[in-house]
Coordinates of C-alpha atoms in Angstrom, one line a residue:
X253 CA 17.3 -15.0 -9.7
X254 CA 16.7 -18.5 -8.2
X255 CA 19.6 -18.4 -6.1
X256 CA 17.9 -15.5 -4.0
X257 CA 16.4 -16.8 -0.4
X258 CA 14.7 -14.5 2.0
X259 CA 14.2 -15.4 5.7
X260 CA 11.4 -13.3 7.3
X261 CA 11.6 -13.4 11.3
X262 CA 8.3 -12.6 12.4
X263 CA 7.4 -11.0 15.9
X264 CA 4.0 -10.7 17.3
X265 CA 3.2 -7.7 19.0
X266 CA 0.4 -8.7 21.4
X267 CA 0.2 -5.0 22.8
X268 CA 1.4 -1.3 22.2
X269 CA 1.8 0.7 25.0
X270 CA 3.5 4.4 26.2
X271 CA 6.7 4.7 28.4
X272 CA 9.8 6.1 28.8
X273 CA 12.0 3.8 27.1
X274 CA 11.5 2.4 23.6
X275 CA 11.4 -1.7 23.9
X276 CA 10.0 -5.1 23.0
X277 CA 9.6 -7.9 25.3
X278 CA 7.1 -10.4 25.4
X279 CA 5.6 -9.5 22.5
X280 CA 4.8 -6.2 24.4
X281 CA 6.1 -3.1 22.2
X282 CA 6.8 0.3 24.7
X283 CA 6.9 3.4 22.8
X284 CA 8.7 6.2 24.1
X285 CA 7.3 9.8 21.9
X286 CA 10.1 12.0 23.3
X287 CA 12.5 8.9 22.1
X288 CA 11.3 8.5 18.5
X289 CA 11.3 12.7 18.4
X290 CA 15.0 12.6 19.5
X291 CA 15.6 9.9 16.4
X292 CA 13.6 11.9 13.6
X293 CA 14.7 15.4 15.0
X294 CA 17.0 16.0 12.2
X295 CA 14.8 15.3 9.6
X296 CA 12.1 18.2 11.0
X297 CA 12.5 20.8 7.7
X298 CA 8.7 21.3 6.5
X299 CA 7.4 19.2 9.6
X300 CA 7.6 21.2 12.8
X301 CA 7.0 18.0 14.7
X302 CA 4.4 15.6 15.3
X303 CA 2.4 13.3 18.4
X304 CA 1.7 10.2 18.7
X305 CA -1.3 8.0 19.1
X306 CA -2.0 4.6 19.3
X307 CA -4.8 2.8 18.0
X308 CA -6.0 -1.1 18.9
X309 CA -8.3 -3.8 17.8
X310 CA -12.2 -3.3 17.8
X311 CA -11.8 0.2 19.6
X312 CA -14.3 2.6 18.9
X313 CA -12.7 4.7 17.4
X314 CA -11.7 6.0 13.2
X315 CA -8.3 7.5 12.1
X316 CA -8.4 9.9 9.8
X317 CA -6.0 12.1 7.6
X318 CA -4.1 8.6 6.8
X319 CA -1.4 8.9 4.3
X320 CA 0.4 5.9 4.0
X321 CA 1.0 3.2 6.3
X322 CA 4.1 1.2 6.7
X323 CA 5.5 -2.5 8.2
X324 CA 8.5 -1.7 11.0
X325 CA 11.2 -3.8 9.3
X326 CA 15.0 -4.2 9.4
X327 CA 17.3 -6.6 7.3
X328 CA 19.6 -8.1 9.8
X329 CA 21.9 -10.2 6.5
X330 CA 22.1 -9.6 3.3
X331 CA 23.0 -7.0 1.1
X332 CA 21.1 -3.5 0.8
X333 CA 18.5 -2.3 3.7
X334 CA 14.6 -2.3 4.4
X335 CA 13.4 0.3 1.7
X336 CA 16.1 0.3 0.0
X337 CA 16.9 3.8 -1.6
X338 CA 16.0 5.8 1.7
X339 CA 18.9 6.5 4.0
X340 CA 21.6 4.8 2.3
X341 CA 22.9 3.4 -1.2
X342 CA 19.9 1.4 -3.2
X343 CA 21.4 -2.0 -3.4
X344 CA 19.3 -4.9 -4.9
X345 CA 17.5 -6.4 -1.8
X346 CA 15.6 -9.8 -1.1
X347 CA 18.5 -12.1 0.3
X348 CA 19.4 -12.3 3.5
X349 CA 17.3 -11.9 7.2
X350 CA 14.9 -9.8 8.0
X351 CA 13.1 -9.2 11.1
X352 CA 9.3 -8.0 10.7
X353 CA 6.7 -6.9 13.9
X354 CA 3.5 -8.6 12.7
X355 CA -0.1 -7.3 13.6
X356 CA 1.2 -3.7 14.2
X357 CA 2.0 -1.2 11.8
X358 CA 3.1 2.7 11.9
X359 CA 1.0 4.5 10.5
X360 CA 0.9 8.7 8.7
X361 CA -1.6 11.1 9.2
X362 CA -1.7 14.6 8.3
X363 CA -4.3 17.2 6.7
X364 CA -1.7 18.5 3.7
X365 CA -2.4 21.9 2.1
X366 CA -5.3 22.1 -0.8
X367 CA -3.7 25.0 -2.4
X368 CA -3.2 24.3 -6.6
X369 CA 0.4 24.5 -5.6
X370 CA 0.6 21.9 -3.9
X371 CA -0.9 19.4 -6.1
X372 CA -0.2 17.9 -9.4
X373 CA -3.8 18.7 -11.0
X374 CA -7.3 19.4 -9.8
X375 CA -8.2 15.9 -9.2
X376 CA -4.6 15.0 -7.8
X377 CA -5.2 16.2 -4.0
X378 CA -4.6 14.7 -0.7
X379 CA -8.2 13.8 -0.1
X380 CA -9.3 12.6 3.8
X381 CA -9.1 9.3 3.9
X382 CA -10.6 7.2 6.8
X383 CA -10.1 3.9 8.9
X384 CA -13.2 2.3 11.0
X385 CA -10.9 0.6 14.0
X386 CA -14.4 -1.1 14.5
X387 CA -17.9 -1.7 13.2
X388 CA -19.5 -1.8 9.9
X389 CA -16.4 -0.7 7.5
X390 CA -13.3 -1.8 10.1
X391 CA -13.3 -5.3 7.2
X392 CA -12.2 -2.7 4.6
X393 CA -8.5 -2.5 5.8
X394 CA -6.5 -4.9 7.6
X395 CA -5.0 -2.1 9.8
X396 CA -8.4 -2.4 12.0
X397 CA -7.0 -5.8 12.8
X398 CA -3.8 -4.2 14.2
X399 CA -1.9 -2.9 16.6
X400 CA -1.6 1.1 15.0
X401 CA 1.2 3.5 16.1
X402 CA 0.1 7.0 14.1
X403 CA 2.0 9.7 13.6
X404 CA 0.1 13.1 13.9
X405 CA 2.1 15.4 11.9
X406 CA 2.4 19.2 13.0
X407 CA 3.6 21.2 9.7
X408 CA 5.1 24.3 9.0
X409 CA 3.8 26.5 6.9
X410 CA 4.4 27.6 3.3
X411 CA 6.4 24.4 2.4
X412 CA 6.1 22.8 -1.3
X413 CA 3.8 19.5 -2.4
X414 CA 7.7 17.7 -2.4
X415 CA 9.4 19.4 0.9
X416 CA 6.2 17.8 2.5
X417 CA 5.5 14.6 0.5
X418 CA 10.1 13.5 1.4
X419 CA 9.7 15.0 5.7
X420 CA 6.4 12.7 6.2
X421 CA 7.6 9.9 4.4
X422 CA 11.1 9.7 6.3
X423 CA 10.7 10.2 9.5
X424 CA 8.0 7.2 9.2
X425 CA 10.7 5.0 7.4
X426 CA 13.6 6.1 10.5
X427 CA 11.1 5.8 13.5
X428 CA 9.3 2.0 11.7
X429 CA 13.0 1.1 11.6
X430 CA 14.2 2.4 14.5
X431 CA 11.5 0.3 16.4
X432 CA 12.1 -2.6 14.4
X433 CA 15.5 -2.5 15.7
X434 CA 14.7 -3.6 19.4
X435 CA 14.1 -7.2 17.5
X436 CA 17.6 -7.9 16.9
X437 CA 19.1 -10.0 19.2
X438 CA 15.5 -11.8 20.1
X439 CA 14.2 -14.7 19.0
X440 CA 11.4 -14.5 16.6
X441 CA 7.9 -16.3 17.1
X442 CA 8.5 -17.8 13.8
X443 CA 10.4 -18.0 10.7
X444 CA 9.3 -18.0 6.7
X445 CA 11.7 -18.7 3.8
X446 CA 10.7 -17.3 0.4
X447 CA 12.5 -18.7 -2.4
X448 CA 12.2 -19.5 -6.1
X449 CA 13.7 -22.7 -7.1
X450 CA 14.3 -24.3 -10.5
X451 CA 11.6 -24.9 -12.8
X452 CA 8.9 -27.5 -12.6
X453 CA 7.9 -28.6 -16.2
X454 CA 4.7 -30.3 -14.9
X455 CA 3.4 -26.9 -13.6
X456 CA 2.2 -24.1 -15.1
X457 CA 4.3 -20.5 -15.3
X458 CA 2.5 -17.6 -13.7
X459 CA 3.7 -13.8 -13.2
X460 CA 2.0 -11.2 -11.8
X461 CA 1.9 -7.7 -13.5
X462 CA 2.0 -5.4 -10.6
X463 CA 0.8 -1.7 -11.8
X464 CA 1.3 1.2 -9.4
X465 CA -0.4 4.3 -9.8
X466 CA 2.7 7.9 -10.5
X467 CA 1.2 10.6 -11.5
X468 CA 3.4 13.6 -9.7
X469 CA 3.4 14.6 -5.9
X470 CA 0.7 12.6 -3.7
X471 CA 0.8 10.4 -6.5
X472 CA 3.9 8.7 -6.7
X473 CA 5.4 5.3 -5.9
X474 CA 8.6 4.4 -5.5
X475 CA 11.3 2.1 -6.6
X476 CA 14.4 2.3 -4.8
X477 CA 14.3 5.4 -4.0
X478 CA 12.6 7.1 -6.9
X479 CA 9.0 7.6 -8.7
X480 CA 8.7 5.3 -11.2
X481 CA 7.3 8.1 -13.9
X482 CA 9.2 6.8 -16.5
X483 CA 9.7 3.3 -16.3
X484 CA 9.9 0.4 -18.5
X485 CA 8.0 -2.3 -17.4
X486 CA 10.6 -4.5 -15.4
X487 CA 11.3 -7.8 -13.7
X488 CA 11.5 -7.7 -9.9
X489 CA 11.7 -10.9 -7.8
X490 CA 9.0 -11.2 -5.2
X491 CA 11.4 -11.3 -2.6
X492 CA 12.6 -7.5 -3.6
X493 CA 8.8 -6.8 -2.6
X494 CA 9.0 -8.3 0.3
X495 CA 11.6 -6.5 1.6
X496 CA 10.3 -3.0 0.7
X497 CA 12.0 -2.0 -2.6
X498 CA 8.5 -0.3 -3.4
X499 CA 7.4 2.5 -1.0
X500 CA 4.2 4.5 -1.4
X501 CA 3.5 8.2 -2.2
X502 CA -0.1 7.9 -3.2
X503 CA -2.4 9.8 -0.9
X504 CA -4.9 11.1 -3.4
X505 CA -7.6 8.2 -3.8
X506 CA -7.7 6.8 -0.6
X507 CA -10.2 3.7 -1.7
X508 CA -7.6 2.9 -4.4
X509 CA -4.0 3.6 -2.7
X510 CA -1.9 0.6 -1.8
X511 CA 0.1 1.3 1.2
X512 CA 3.5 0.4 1.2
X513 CA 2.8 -2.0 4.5
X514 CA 0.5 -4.3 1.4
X515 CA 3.3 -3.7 -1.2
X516 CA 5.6 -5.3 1.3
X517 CA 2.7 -7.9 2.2
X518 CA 1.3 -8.2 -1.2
X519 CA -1.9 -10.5 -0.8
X520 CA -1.6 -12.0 -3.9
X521 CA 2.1 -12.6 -4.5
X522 CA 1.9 -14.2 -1.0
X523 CA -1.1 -16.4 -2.7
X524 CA 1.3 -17.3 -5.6
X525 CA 4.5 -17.7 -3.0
X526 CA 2.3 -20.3 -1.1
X527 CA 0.8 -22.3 -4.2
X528 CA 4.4 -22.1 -5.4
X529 CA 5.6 -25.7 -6.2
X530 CA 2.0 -27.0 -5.6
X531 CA 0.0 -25.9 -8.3
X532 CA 2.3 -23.4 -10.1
X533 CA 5.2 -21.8 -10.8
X534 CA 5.8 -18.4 -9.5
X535 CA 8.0 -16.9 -12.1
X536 CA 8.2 -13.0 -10.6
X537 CA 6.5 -9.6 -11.1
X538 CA 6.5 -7.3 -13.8
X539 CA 6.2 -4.0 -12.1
X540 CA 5.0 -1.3 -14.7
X541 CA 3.1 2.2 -14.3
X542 CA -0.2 2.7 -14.1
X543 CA -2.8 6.1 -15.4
X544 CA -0.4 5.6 -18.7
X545 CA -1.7 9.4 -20.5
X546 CA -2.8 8.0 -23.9
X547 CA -3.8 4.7 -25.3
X548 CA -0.6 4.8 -27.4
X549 CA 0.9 4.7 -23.9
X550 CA -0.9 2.3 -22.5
X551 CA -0.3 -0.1 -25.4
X552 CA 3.4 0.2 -25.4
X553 CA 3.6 -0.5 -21.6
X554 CA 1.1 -3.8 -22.1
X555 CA 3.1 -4.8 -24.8
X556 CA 6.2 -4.5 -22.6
X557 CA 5.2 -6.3 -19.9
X558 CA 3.9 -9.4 -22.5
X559 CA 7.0 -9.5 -24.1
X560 CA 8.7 -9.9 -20.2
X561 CA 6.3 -12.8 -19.8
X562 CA 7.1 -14.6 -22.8
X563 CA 11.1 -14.0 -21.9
X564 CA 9.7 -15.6 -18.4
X565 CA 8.3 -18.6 -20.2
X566 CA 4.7 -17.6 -18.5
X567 CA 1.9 -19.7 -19.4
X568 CA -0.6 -17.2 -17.1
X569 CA -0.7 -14.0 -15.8
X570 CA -2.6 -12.0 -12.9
X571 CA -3.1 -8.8 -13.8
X572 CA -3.3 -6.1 -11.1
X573 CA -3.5 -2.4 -10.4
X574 CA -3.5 0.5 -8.6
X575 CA -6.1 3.4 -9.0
X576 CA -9.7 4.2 -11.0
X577 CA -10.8 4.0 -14.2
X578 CA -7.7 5.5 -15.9
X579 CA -5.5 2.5 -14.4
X580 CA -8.5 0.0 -15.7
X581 CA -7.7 0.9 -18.9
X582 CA -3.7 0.0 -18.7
X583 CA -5.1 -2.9 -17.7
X584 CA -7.4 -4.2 -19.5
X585 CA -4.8 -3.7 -22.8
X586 CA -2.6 -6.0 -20.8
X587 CA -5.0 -8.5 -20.4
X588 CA -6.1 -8.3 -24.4
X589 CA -2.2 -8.8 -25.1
X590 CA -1.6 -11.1 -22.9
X591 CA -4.4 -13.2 -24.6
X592 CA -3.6 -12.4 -28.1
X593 CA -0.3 -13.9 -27.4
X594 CA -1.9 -17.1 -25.9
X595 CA -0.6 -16.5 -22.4
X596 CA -4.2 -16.4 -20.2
X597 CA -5.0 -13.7 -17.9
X598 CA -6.9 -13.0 -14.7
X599 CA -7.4 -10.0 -12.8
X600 CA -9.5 -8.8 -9.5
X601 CA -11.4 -5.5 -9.9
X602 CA -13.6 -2.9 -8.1
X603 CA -16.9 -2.3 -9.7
X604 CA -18.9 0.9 -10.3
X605 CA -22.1 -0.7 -9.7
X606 CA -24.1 2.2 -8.6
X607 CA -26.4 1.6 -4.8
X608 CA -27.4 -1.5 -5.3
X609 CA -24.2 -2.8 -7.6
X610 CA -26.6 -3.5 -11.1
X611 CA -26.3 0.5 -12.4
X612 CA -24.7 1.2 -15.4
X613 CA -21.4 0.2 -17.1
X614 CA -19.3 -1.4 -13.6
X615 CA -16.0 -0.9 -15.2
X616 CA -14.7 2.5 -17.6
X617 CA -13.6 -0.1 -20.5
X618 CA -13.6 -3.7 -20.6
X619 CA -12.4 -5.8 -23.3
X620 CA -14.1 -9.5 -24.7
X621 CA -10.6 -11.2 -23.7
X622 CA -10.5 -10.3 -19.8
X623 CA -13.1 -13.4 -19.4
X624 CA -11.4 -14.3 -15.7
X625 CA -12.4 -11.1 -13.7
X626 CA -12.9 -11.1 -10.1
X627 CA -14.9 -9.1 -8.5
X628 CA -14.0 -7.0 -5.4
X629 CA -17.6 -5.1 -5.3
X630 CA -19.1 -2.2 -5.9
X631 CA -17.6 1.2 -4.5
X632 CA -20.9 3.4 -5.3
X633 CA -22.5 2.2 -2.5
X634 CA -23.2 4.6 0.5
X635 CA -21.6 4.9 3.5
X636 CA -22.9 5.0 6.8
X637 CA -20.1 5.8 9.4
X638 CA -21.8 5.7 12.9
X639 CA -20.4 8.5 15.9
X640 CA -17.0 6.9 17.7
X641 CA -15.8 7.8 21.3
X642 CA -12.5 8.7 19.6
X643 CA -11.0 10.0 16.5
X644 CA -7.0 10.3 15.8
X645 CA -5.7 13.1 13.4
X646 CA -8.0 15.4 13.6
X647 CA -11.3 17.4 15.0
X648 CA -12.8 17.7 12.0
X649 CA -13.1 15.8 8.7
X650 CA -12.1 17.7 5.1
X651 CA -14.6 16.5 2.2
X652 CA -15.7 17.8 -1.3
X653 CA -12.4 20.2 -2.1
X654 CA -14.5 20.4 -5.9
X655 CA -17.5 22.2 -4.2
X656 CA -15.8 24.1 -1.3
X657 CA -15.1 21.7 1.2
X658 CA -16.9 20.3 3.7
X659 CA -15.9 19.6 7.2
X660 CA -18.1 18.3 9.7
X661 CA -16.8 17.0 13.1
X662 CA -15.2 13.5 12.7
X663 CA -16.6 12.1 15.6
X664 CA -20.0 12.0 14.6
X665 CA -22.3 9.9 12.3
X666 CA -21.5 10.4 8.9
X667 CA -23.3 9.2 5.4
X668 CA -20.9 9.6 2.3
X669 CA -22.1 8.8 -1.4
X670 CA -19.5 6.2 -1.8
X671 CA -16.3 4.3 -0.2
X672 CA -14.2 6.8 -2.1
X673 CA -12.9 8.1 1.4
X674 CA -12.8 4.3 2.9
X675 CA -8.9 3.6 3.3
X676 CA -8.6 0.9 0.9
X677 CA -11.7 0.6 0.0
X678 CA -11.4 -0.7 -3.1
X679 CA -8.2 -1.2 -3.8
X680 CA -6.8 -4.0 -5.8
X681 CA -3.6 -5.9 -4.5
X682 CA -5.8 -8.4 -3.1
X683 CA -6.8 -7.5 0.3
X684 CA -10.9 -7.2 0.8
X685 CA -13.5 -9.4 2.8
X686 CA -15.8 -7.0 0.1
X687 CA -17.1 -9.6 -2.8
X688 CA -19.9 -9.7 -5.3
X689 CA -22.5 -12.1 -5.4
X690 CA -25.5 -12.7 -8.6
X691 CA -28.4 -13.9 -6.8

């Protein structure tokens, strides 16, 4: 796979803005709603429609409802397309140009039904998930950072878990594309080549093991086109990542969920990508799934993705996953094989830590051979959300399904036991300003 080369073309958006005409210029980015509805139109089946909002840096303001969240992209050389496997045939992509708006991202929000039809167990429902634009929480996602188009789904009733889940997630992929488009015949503010090249035997080998949570509707993640329920653990190139061969369908845990916008901007395989040559040898990802449902399971997939390392020559390997405790577990047997088979291993974790991060046991299992953990913090800590001016997505907020449901107005000051509703936070692909510290 060394022959594959990638060219990002990056385009700052400096501003988003409402108009009648859908364009880019001068790093300005004019939205036209009645445009975009036009585009998606024919893909309105279990959506009856949806608004728009905007959303930019430091405003006081929270979104809430989010789903996923998505990079406007389009592959302008090369074979395949961005997200490969929606809206045409899933060929193997990461050669080739493609153009990428950076510091703006289009983003899903929509309260989907609670009913037990419509989700794949008790604990597998769309819970409310929130962004801080500014203030205390805004460092738990990057998308406070960002220019945010958000689209406000209006659905119809009666629809399944799936009839929802495929209408929300393509209309976002047509209108991040369609937008995307208006890049094509500009010039970029800047260029990046991503390419693996031939061994250096002075280096060290490293691979990251990249496990993503599938565990039915609102729980999925996608490669090429399809959940990834049954997968072996397999060999992707970074640059397949990079051009958005993995798309998100997790909406259930919002502090856990990876959004396909960081699966296509994976912090940490752009870490390796840039220490690439330097200090190591980025050898590719092992993609496997995570919330394996026994630990016979969980052993075959580690031992899978060991035995890809070894084929890969790997002399280390960062070990990272999607979801809670039952992901930990796939894990951690990962780690112990890795080490058993004297390849090292790393990883970078939440904690449960309790209030003040010392309670209890901070991970579900851990094993004596993960001995490099990072620590992304404890997600047991309160929450304090203060009132905003402005909320997109909704009126009201929808909390504690288990015991009812609670929904207070989402405009005003809110405490919540833990980050579990925090968009991201504490999610491990890398992205956090959250940390530990032993005083």
């Amino acid at each position: 796979m060394d022959d594959m080369v990638l060219i990002r073309q990056y385009f700052d958006v400096k501003d988003v803005k409402f108009g009648d005409k859908c364009c880019f210029s001068d790093g300005i980015l004019t939205i036209s709603e009645d445009e975009l509805n036009e585009v998606a139109k024919d893909l309105f089946n279990a959506v009856k429609g949806f608004r728009l909002e905007i959303t930019h840096p430091g405003e006081n303001a929270r979104i809430i409802h989010v789903l996923d969240t998505l990079a406007s992209m389009v592959k302008l050389e090369g074979e395949g397309q961005q997200y490969s496997g929606f809206f045409g045939t899933p060929f193997t992509v990461g050669r080739g140009i493609t153009n990428i708006f950076s510091g703006f991202s289009v983003m899903e929000s929509a309260a989907l039904p609670w009913d037990e039809t419509n989700a794949s167990s008790g604990l597998l429902y769309p819970r409310d998930a929130i962004i801080e634009i500014a203030g205390d929480y805004a460092q738990y996602t990057p998308f406070s950072e960002m220019h945010n188009l958000v689209i406000v789904y209006d659905l119809n009733e009666g629809k399944s878990a799936m009839e929802y889940d495929n209408d929300i997630r393509l209309i976002a992929i047509k209108i991040s594309t369609y937008l995307a488009e208006l890049t094509r015949t500009l010039k970029p503010d800047r260029t990046e080549t991503f390419q693996t090249l031939q061994n250096n035997s002075s280096l060290p080998n490293v691979v990251l093991v990249w496990q993503c949570q599938n565990q039915g509707p609102y729980a999925n993640t996608f490669l090429y086109g399809l959940p990834i329920y049954d997968i072996v653990p397999t060999i992707l190139h970074p640059n397949e990542m990079l051009d958005g061969c993995i798309v998100s369908g997790n909406y259930v845990w919002p502090a856990f969920k990876v959004p396909t916008y960081l699966h296509v901007n994976h912090p940490i395989l752009l870490d390796l990508y840039r220490r690439h040559g330097k200090d190591l040898w980025f050898k590719g990802i092992i993609l496997c799934r995570s919330h394996n449902p026994s630990n016979w399971h969980k052993q075959r997939c580690a031992s899978h993705c060991v035995k890809l390392a070894q084929i890969l020559k790997a002399d280390g390997l960062v070990m990272a996953w999607e979801g809670g405790g039952n992901a930990c577990l796939d894990g951690m047997y990962t780690i112990q094989t890795a080490e058993n088979h004297g390849i090292m291993a790393s990883t970078i974790t939440f904690e449960f830590g309790g209030k003040d991060g010392t309670e209890g046991v901070l991970l579900v299992d851990h094993f004596p051979e993960a001995d490099a953990v990072c620590t992304g913090g404890s997600i047991e800590k309160p929450v304090y959300l203060k009132q905003v001016k402005r909320v997109v997505g909704g009126d009201t907020f929808r909390l504690n399904k288990e015991s009812g449901g609670f929904f207070p107005p989402s405009n005003n000051e809110l405490v919540l036991d833990n980050t579990t509703h925090l968009y991201l936070g504490g999610n491990q692909c890398g992205y956090s300003r959250i940390f530990a510290e032993a005083y």
